Short mmCIF file of C-alpha atoms in Angstrom, two decimals:
data_model
loop_
_atom_site.label_atom_id
_atom_site.label_comp_id
_atom_site.label_asym_id
_atom_site.label_seq_id
_atom_site.Cartn_x
_atom_site.Cartn_y
_atom_site.Cartn_z
CA MET A 131 47.22 25.60 -11.83
CA PRO A 132 47.23 28.46 -14.34
CA THR A 133 44.22 28.65 -16.62
CA ALA A 134 44.84 27.29 -20.11
CA PRO A 135 44.94 30.09 -22.70
CA ASN A 136 42.01 30.46 -25.06
CA PRO A 137 42.94 28.69 -28.33
CA SER A 138 41.93 31.78 -30.30
CA SER A 139 44.06 34.17 -28.22
CA ARG A 140 47.16 33.86 -30.40
CA ALA A 141 45.24 34.75 -33.54
CA LEU A 142 43.29 37.58 -31.90
CA ASN A 143 46.47 39.08 -30.45
CA ALA A 144 47.71 39.37 -34.03
CA ILE A 145 44.43 40.67 -35.48
CA LEU A 146 42.81 43.08 -33.04
CA PRO A 147 45.79 45.48 -32.68
CA LEU A 148 45.76 45.91 -36.46
CA ILE A 149 42.13 47.04 -36.32
CA ALA A 150 42.91 49.48 -33.51
CA ASN A 151 45.79 50.90 -35.59
CA GLY A 152 43.62 51.48 -38.65
CA GLN A 153 44.91 48.50 -40.63
CA ALA A 154 41.50 47.03 -41.34
CA TYR A 155 42.42 45.28 -44.59
CA GLU A 156 45.39 43.48 -43.03
CA ALA A 157 43.28 42.48 -40.02
CA HIS A 158 40.55 41.15 -42.29
CA GLN A 159 42.97 39.02 -44.27
CA LYS A 160 44.64 37.64 -41.14
CA ALA A 161 41.24 36.73 -39.65
CA ARG A 162 40.29 34.78 -42.76
CA THR A 163 43.65 33.04 -42.87
CA PHE A 164 43.60 31.99 -39.22
CA ALA A 165 39.96 30.89 -39.43
CA SER A 166 40.61 28.82 -42.55
CA ARG A 167 43.47 26.99 -40.85
CA TYR A 168 41.34 26.12 -37.82
CA VAL A 169 38.42 25.00 -39.98
CA LYS A 170 40.69 22.66 -41.94
CA ALA A 171 41.92 21.27 -38.61
CA GLY A 172 38.32 20.71 -37.49
CA GLN A 173 38.67 23.29 -34.71
CA TYR A 174 35.41 25.03 -35.54
CA ASP A 175 34.85 26.74 -32.19
CA THR A 176 38.22 28.48 -32.37
CA ALA A 177 37.50 29.66 -35.92
CA ILE A 178 34.09 30.92 -34.81
CA ASP A 179 35.57 32.92 -31.94
CA ILE A 180 38.19 34.50 -34.20
CA LEU A 181 35.66 35.48 -36.85
CA PHE A 182 33.12 36.80 -34.36
CA GLN A 183 35.52 38.99 -32.39
CA SER A 184 37.27 40.25 -35.53
CA ALA A 185 33.99 41.08 -37.28
CA ARG A 186 32.68 42.82 -34.17
CA GLU A 187 35.73 45.08 -33.90
CA LEU A 188 35.70 45.85 -37.62
CA PHE A 189 32.08 46.94 -37.41
CA LYS A 190 32.89 49.16 -34.44
CA VAL A 191 35.43 51.14 -36.49
CA GLY A 192 33.07 51.51 -39.46
CA GLN A 193 34.47 48.74 -41.67
CA GLN A 194 31.10 47.33 -42.73
CA GLY A 195 32.37 45.56 -45.82
CA SER A 196 35.10 43.62 -44.02
CA GLY A 197 32.86 42.99 -41.02
CA THR A 198 30.08 41.63 -43.22
CA ASP A 199 32.49 39.33 -45.03
CA LEU A 200 33.72 37.83 -41.74
CA ALA A 201 30.15 37.57 -40.43
CA SER A 202 29.20 35.61 -43.55
CA TYR A 203 32.27 33.42 -43.11
CA LEU A 204 31.20 32.84 -39.50
CA ILE A 205 27.86 31.51 -40.73
CA ASP A 206 29.69 29.29 -43.22
CA VAL A 207 31.60 27.79 -40.30
CA TYR A 208 28.31 27.34 -38.41
CA GLU A 209 27.11 25.34 -41.40
CA SER A 210 30.29 23.28 -41.60
CA LYS A 211 30.13 22.49 -37.91
CA GLY A 212 26.41 21.81 -37.95
CA GLU A 213 25.94 24.46 -35.25
CA VAL A 214 22.40 24.46 -33.87
CA VAL A 215 20.50 27.56 -32.86
CA ASN A 216 20.95 28.27 -29.16
CA ASP A 217 21.41 31.34 -26.99
CA GLU A 218 25.13 31.55 -27.67
CA SER A 219 25.09 31.00 -31.43
CA ARG A 220 22.12 33.36 -31.83
CA ASP A 221 23.67 36.04 -29.60
CA ARG A 222 26.78 36.28 -31.77
CA LEU A 223 24.67 37.00 -34.80
CA THR A 224 22.36 39.50 -33.12
CA GLN A 225 25.39 41.46 -31.92
CA LEU A 226 26.82 41.60 -35.42
CA ILE A 227 23.46 42.48 -36.99
CA ALA A 228 23.11 45.40 -34.58
CA LEU A 229 26.61 46.65 -35.35
CA THR A 230 26.25 46.61 -39.15
CA GLY A 231 24.19 49.80 -39.04
CA SER A 232 21.23 50.72 -41.20
CA SER A 233 23.08 52.17 -44.18
CA GLY A 234 23.70 50.19 -47.34
CA THR A 235 22.93 46.52 -47.84
CA TRP A 236 25.38 45.12 -45.29
CA ARG A 237 22.78 44.39 -42.64
CA LYS A 238 20.42 42.69 -45.08
CA THR A 239 23.27 40.43 -46.21
CA VAL A 240 23.96 39.27 -42.65
CA ILE A 241 20.25 38.96 -41.82
CA ASP A 242 19.48 36.84 -44.90
CA ARG A 243 22.39 34.50 -44.19
CA ALA A 244 21.50 34.22 -40.49
CA ILE A 245 17.84 33.43 -41.16
CA ALA A 246 18.73 30.83 -43.80
CA TRP A 247 21.09 29.11 -41.35
CA SER A 248 18.54 29.18 -38.52
CA ALA A 249 15.85 27.72 -40.78
CA GLN A 250 18.04 24.66 -41.28
CA HIS A 251 19.22 24.32 -37.70
CA SER A 252 16.16 25.11 -35.56
CA SER A 253 12.70 23.63 -35.14
CA CYS A 254 11.08 26.43 -37.17
CA PRO A 255 11.09 26.03 -40.96
CA SER A 256 10.81 29.80 -41.46
CA GLY A 257 13.79 30.52 -39.20
CA ASP A 258 14.38 30.82 -35.47
CA GLN A 259 11.54 32.69 -33.76
CA ASP A 260 13.76 34.63 -31.37
CA LEU A 261 16.10 35.68 -34.17
CA HIS A 262 13.16 36.89 -36.27
CA HIS A 263 11.76 38.78 -33.27
CA TYR A 264 15.08 40.48 -32.55
CA ILE A 265 15.46 41.58 -36.16
CA GLY A 266 11.85 42.75 -36.40
CA GLU A 267 12.15 44.78 -33.21
CA LEU A 268 15.45 46.33 -34.32
CA LEU A 269 14.03 47.38 -37.68
CA PHE A 270 10.81 48.65 -36.10
CA LYS A 271 12.73 50.89 -33.71
CA GLU A 272 14.63 52.32 -36.67
CA GLY A 273 11.36 53.07 -38.48
CA ALA A 274 11.94 50.47 -41.19
CA PHE A 275 8.38 49.18 -40.99
CA ASN A 276 8.33 47.41 -44.37
CA ALA A 277 11.47 45.45 -43.50
CA ALA A 278 10.30 44.66 -39.96
CA GLU A 279 6.86 43.30 -40.92
CA PRO A 280 7.85 39.89 -42.39
CA HIS A 281 10.15 39.15 -39.44
CA LEU A 282 7.47 39.88 -36.84
CA LEU A 283 5.03 37.71 -38.78
CA ALA A 284 7.54 34.88 -39.20
CA SER A 285 8.43 34.95 -35.50
CA GLY A 286 4.88 34.27 -34.39
CA LYS A 287 5.64 34.93 -30.72
CA ARG A 288 3.14 36.80 -28.59
CA ASP A 289 5.66 39.60 -28.07
CA SER A 290 6.08 39.82 -31.84
CA ALA A 291 2.32 40.04 -32.33
CA ARG A 292 2.10 42.84 -29.76
CA LEU A 293 4.95 44.69 -31.43
CA LEU A 294 3.37 44.24 -34.85
CA ALA A 295 0.13 45.73 -33.53
CA GLN A 296 1.95 48.79 -32.23
CA MET A 297 3.90 49.15 -35.46
CA PHE A 298 0.77 49.04 -37.59
CA VAL A 299 -0.92 51.65 -35.39
CA ASP A 300 2.13 53.90 -35.80
CA TRP A 301 2.18 53.18 -39.52
CA ALA A 302 -1.52 54.01 -39.83
CA ASP A 303 -0.84 57.42 -38.31
CA ALA A 304 1.14 58.21 -41.44
CA GLY A 305 -1.73 57.12 -43.69
CA GLY A 306 -3.34 53.92 -44.93
CA LEU A 307 -6.58 52.08 -44.29
CA LEU A 308 -6.92 50.67 -40.77
CA GLY A 309 -8.73 47.58 -42.01
CA ASN A 310 -5.88 46.71 -44.37
CA PHE A 311 -3.42 46.78 -41.48
CA ALA A 312 -5.76 44.56 -39.46
CA LEU A 313 -5.76 42.01 -42.29
CA ARG A 314 -1.99 42.16 -42.73
CA GLY A 315 -1.51 40.99 -39.18
CA THR A 316 -4.45 38.64 -38.76
CA LEU A 317 -4.44 36.58 -41.96
CA PRO A 318 -0.74 35.57 -42.04
CA TYR A 319 -0.87 34.42 -38.42
CA LEU A 320 -4.06 32.46 -39.09
CA GLY A 321 -2.52 31.06 -42.27
CA ASN A 322 0.39 29.76 -40.20
CA GLY A 323 -2.02 28.04 -37.83
CA ASN A 324 -0.96 30.45 -35.09
CA ILE A 325 -4.22 31.28 -33.31
CA LEU A 326 -2.42 32.66 -30.25
CA ALA A 327 -0.49 35.25 -32.27
CA ALA A 328 -3.54 36.17 -34.37
CA ARG A 329 -5.64 36.71 -31.25
CA THR A 330 -2.88 38.69 -29.52
CA PHE A 331 -2.36 40.85 -32.60
CA ILE A 332 -5.97 41.82 -33.29
CA THR A 333 -6.77 42.36 -29.60
CA GLN A 334 -3.76 44.65 -29.14
CA PHE A 335 -4.33 46.39 -32.48
CA VAL A 336 -7.90 47.35 -31.59
CA LYS A 337 -6.95 48.32 -28.03
CA LYS A 338 -4.11 50.59 -29.19
CA LEU A 339 -6.21 52.14 -31.96
CA LEU A 340 -8.93 53.15 -29.53
CA LEU A 341 -6.46 55.02 -27.33
CA SER A 342 -6.26 57.74 -29.98
CA ARG A 343 -9.37 57.02 -32.04
CA ALA A 344 -12.32 56.78 -29.67
CA SER A 345 -14.65 57.64 -32.56
CA LEU A 346 -13.79 54.27 -34.10
CA VAL A 347 -16.29 52.61 -31.74
CA SER A 348 -19.62 52.06 -33.45
CA SER A 349 -22.45 54.26 -32.20
CA LEU A 350 -24.76 51.25 -32.63
CA GLN A 351 -22.82 49.21 -30.05
CA THR A 352 -20.74 51.40 -27.76
CA SER A 353 -19.90 48.69 -25.21
CA PRO A 354 -17.68 45.70 -26.05
CA ILE A 355 -19.50 42.40 -26.53
CA SER A 356 -18.26 39.88 -23.98
CA VAL A 357 -17.57 36.44 -25.44
CA ASN A 358 -16.15 34.90 -22.26
CA ASP A 359 -14.23 36.01 -19.18
CA SER A 360 -11.10 36.82 -21.20
CA THR A 361 -12.45 37.74 -24.65
CA GLU A 362 -14.55 40.57 -25.97
CA VAL A 363 -15.34 42.05 -29.36
CA VAL A 364 -15.30 45.79 -29.90
CA VAL A 365 -17.74 46.70 -32.65
CA THR A 366 -16.12 49.43 -34.75
CA THR A 367 -17.07 51.53 -37.73
CA ASP A 368 -14.58 49.54 -39.83
CA ASN A 369 -16.06 46.34 -41.26
CA THR A 370 -12.66 44.77 -41.90
CA ILE A 371 -11.53 45.21 -38.29
CA ASN A 372 -14.81 43.68 -37.11
CA PHE A 373 -14.30 40.76 -39.49
CA CYS A 374 -10.77 40.13 -38.22
CA GLN A 375 -11.94 39.96 -34.60
CA LEU A 376 -14.73 37.52 -35.47
CA ALA A 377 -12.53 35.47 -37.80
CA VAL A 378 -10.02 34.77 -35.03
CA LEU A 379 -12.76 33.75 -32.59
CA THR A 380 -14.37 31.47 -35.17
CA CYS A 381 -11.10 29.79 -36.16
CA GLN A 382 -10.31 29.34 -32.48
CA ARG A 383 -13.40 27.15 -32.19
CA ALA A 384 -12.76 25.19 -35.39
CA ASN A 385 -12.68 21.41 -35.31
CA GLY A 386 -12.22 20.53 -38.92
CA GLU A 387 -15.39 19.18 -40.48
CA ARG A 388 -16.62 17.76 -37.16
CA ASN A 389 -18.10 20.97 -35.78
CA LYS A 390 -20.62 21.73 -38.50
CA ILE A 391 -22.14 24.67 -36.63
CA ILE A 392 -18.84 26.55 -36.43
CA ARG A 393 -18.03 25.51 -39.98
CA GLU A 394 -21.27 27.03 -41.22
CA SER A 395 -20.68 30.09 -39.08
CA TRP A 396 -17.35 30.63 -40.84
CA VAL A 397 -18.95 30.36 -44.27
CA ARG A 398 -21.67 32.86 -43.28
CA LEU A 399 -19.09 35.20 -41.72
CA CYS A 400 -17.00 35.32 -44.89
CA GLY A 401 -20.05 35.64 -47.14
CA THR A 402 -21.61 38.42 -45.10
CA TYR A 403 -18.53 40.60 -44.94
CA GLN A 404 -17.41 39.93 -48.51
CA SER A 405 -20.85 40.98 -49.74
CA LYS A 406 -20.13 44.44 -48.30
CA GLY A 407 -17.31 44.90 -50.82
CA GLY A 408 -13.98 46.49 -50.01
CA VAL A 409 -10.70 44.67 -49.48
CA LEU A 410 -12.40 41.49 -48.21
CA ALA A 411 -14.02 41.04 -51.61
CA THR A 412 -10.78 41.26 -53.58
CA LYS A 413 -9.46 38.18 -55.36
CA GLU A 414 -6.27 38.01 -53.30
CA VAL A 415 -8.03 38.08 -49.94
CA ARG A 416 -10.68 35.61 -51.11
CA ILE A 417 -7.97 33.10 -51.98
CA VAL A 418 -6.27 33.49 -48.60
CA LEU A 419 -9.61 33.05 -46.81
CA GLN A 420 -10.22 29.90 -48.87
CA GLU A 421 -6.86 28.55 -47.68
CA ILE A 422 -7.84 29.34 -44.09
CA SER A 423 -11.18 27.62 -44.72
CA THR A 424 -9.35 24.47 -45.73
CA LEU A 425 -6.86 24.70 -42.87
CA TYR A 426 -9.34 25.12 -40.04
CA PHE A 427 -12.64 23.82 -41.38
CA ALA A 428 -11.56 21.19 -43.94
CA ILE A 429 -13.49 23.02 -46.65
CA PRO A 430 -11.96 21.88 -49.96
CA PRO A 431 -10.67 24.61 -52.29
CA PRO A 432 -12.17 25.16 -55.75
CA ARG A 433 -10.82 22.82 -58.39
CA THR A 434 -9.25 25.70 -60.29
CA GLN A 435 -7.28 28.01 -58.03
CA PRO A 436 -5.57 31.09 -59.56
CA ASP A 437 -2.08 32.16 -58.56
CA ASN A 438 -2.00 34.15 -55.33
CA PRO A 439 1.11 36.18 -54.38
CA PHE A 440 -0.17 36.67 -50.80
CA GLY A 441 -0.70 32.93 -50.46
CA ALA A 442 2.80 32.33 -51.82
CA MET A 443 4.15 34.60 -49.08
CA LEU A 444 2.35 32.58 -46.42
CA SER A 445 3.65 29.35 -47.96
CA SER A 446 7.23 30.63 -47.95
CA MET A 447 6.91 31.51 -44.25
CA LEU A 448 6.08 27.87 -43.64
CA GLY A 449 9.17 26.73 -45.49
CA GLY A 450 7.58 25.98 -48.86
CA ALA A 451 9.72 26.29 -51.96
CA PRO A 452 8.87 29.24 -54.22
CA GLY A 453 6.98 28.09 -57.28
CA SER A 454 6.19 24.66 -55.87
CA PRO A 455 2.55 23.50 -56.01
CA PRO A 456 0.81 24.27 -52.72
CA GLN A 457 0.07 21.37 -50.44
CA ARG A 458 -3.30 21.26 -48.76
CA ARG A 459 -2.86 21.71 -45.02
CA VAL A 460 -5.54 20.81 -42.50
CA LEU A 461 -5.14 21.29 -38.77
CA SER A 462 -5.76 18.23 -36.65
CA PRO A 463 -9.16 18.50 -34.93
CA GLY A 464 -8.93 20.17 -31.58
CA LEU A 465 -5.49 21.70 -32.19
CA SER A 466 -4.96 25.45 -32.30
CA GLY A 467 -1.95 25.15 -34.56
CA PRO A 468 0.66 22.81 -36.04
CA ALA A 469 2.79 21.16 -33.41
CA THR A 470 5.93 21.98 -35.37
CA LEU A 471 5.62 25.73 -34.98
CA GLY A 472 7.02 25.81 -31.47
CA LEU A 473 4.70 28.56 -30.30
CA ASP A 474 5.40 30.25 -27.01
#
């Protein structure tokens, strides 16, 4: 028996030749018209195929505006259908994101819509981890470090943490304090309850730094301090980097208020390094460390807590509404992170 024709073939046969012939506007309008008809008929998959293939071809011929419009319409149809995040639905969007190019705001428009959809239709309140990783890696390779950073943090995958470490090392080569970069990777991962990513990040960050900065190793302790068979601490000349390594190890051993020894160790660790001044003593970092204290060690926050933009960023990554009062989060004893994060 002959294979049944693809339901979208008729529409695509009318649309794609127009794109090839330079009639982008006409093709764009036809794609919207056909898609609208199929959506009204409840034939969402056919509409999705038409919009995806039409947008893809429009991007290929440099029609970013029309391509972005159809990509946004595609996500609208995802929403109408209740499409969940899976390899196929994600792959369509990553292809279109790659094709938008880096000029203008077209890519950001598609990225923002894609992440918002994935936040509602995946197990991760901050958006699908694999989608965030793809976007972060794409932007990193293009040198858009500022834009890549929040996606690699929101992904929380080990590969994302490794990539973030490499990006911060590259970024530091252009200037900036090494300790600040260490904090920017370590604290958000810890704030998300993601010990695995925090440990991967700081381990890789220190390892990659030392490849080109051997003088970073402290002359007072030239050999790494072994913690166990798989963990060691490299004592450096940068107090903030040393703090980040020890903070991850201490949080890893947290057990709420049950393990009083580790709890007291955390308090002493923060107090010792904050007394040295620098970025760890700033108001913003103190507030974030207080939130981590509550999360891992069940240490209650002060009764009056000032506004903290960095803390608001961490909250938004966990799906909190901007401007909403923060909810106190405490990890269950013995857990290395919230079960809802879906860590790899």
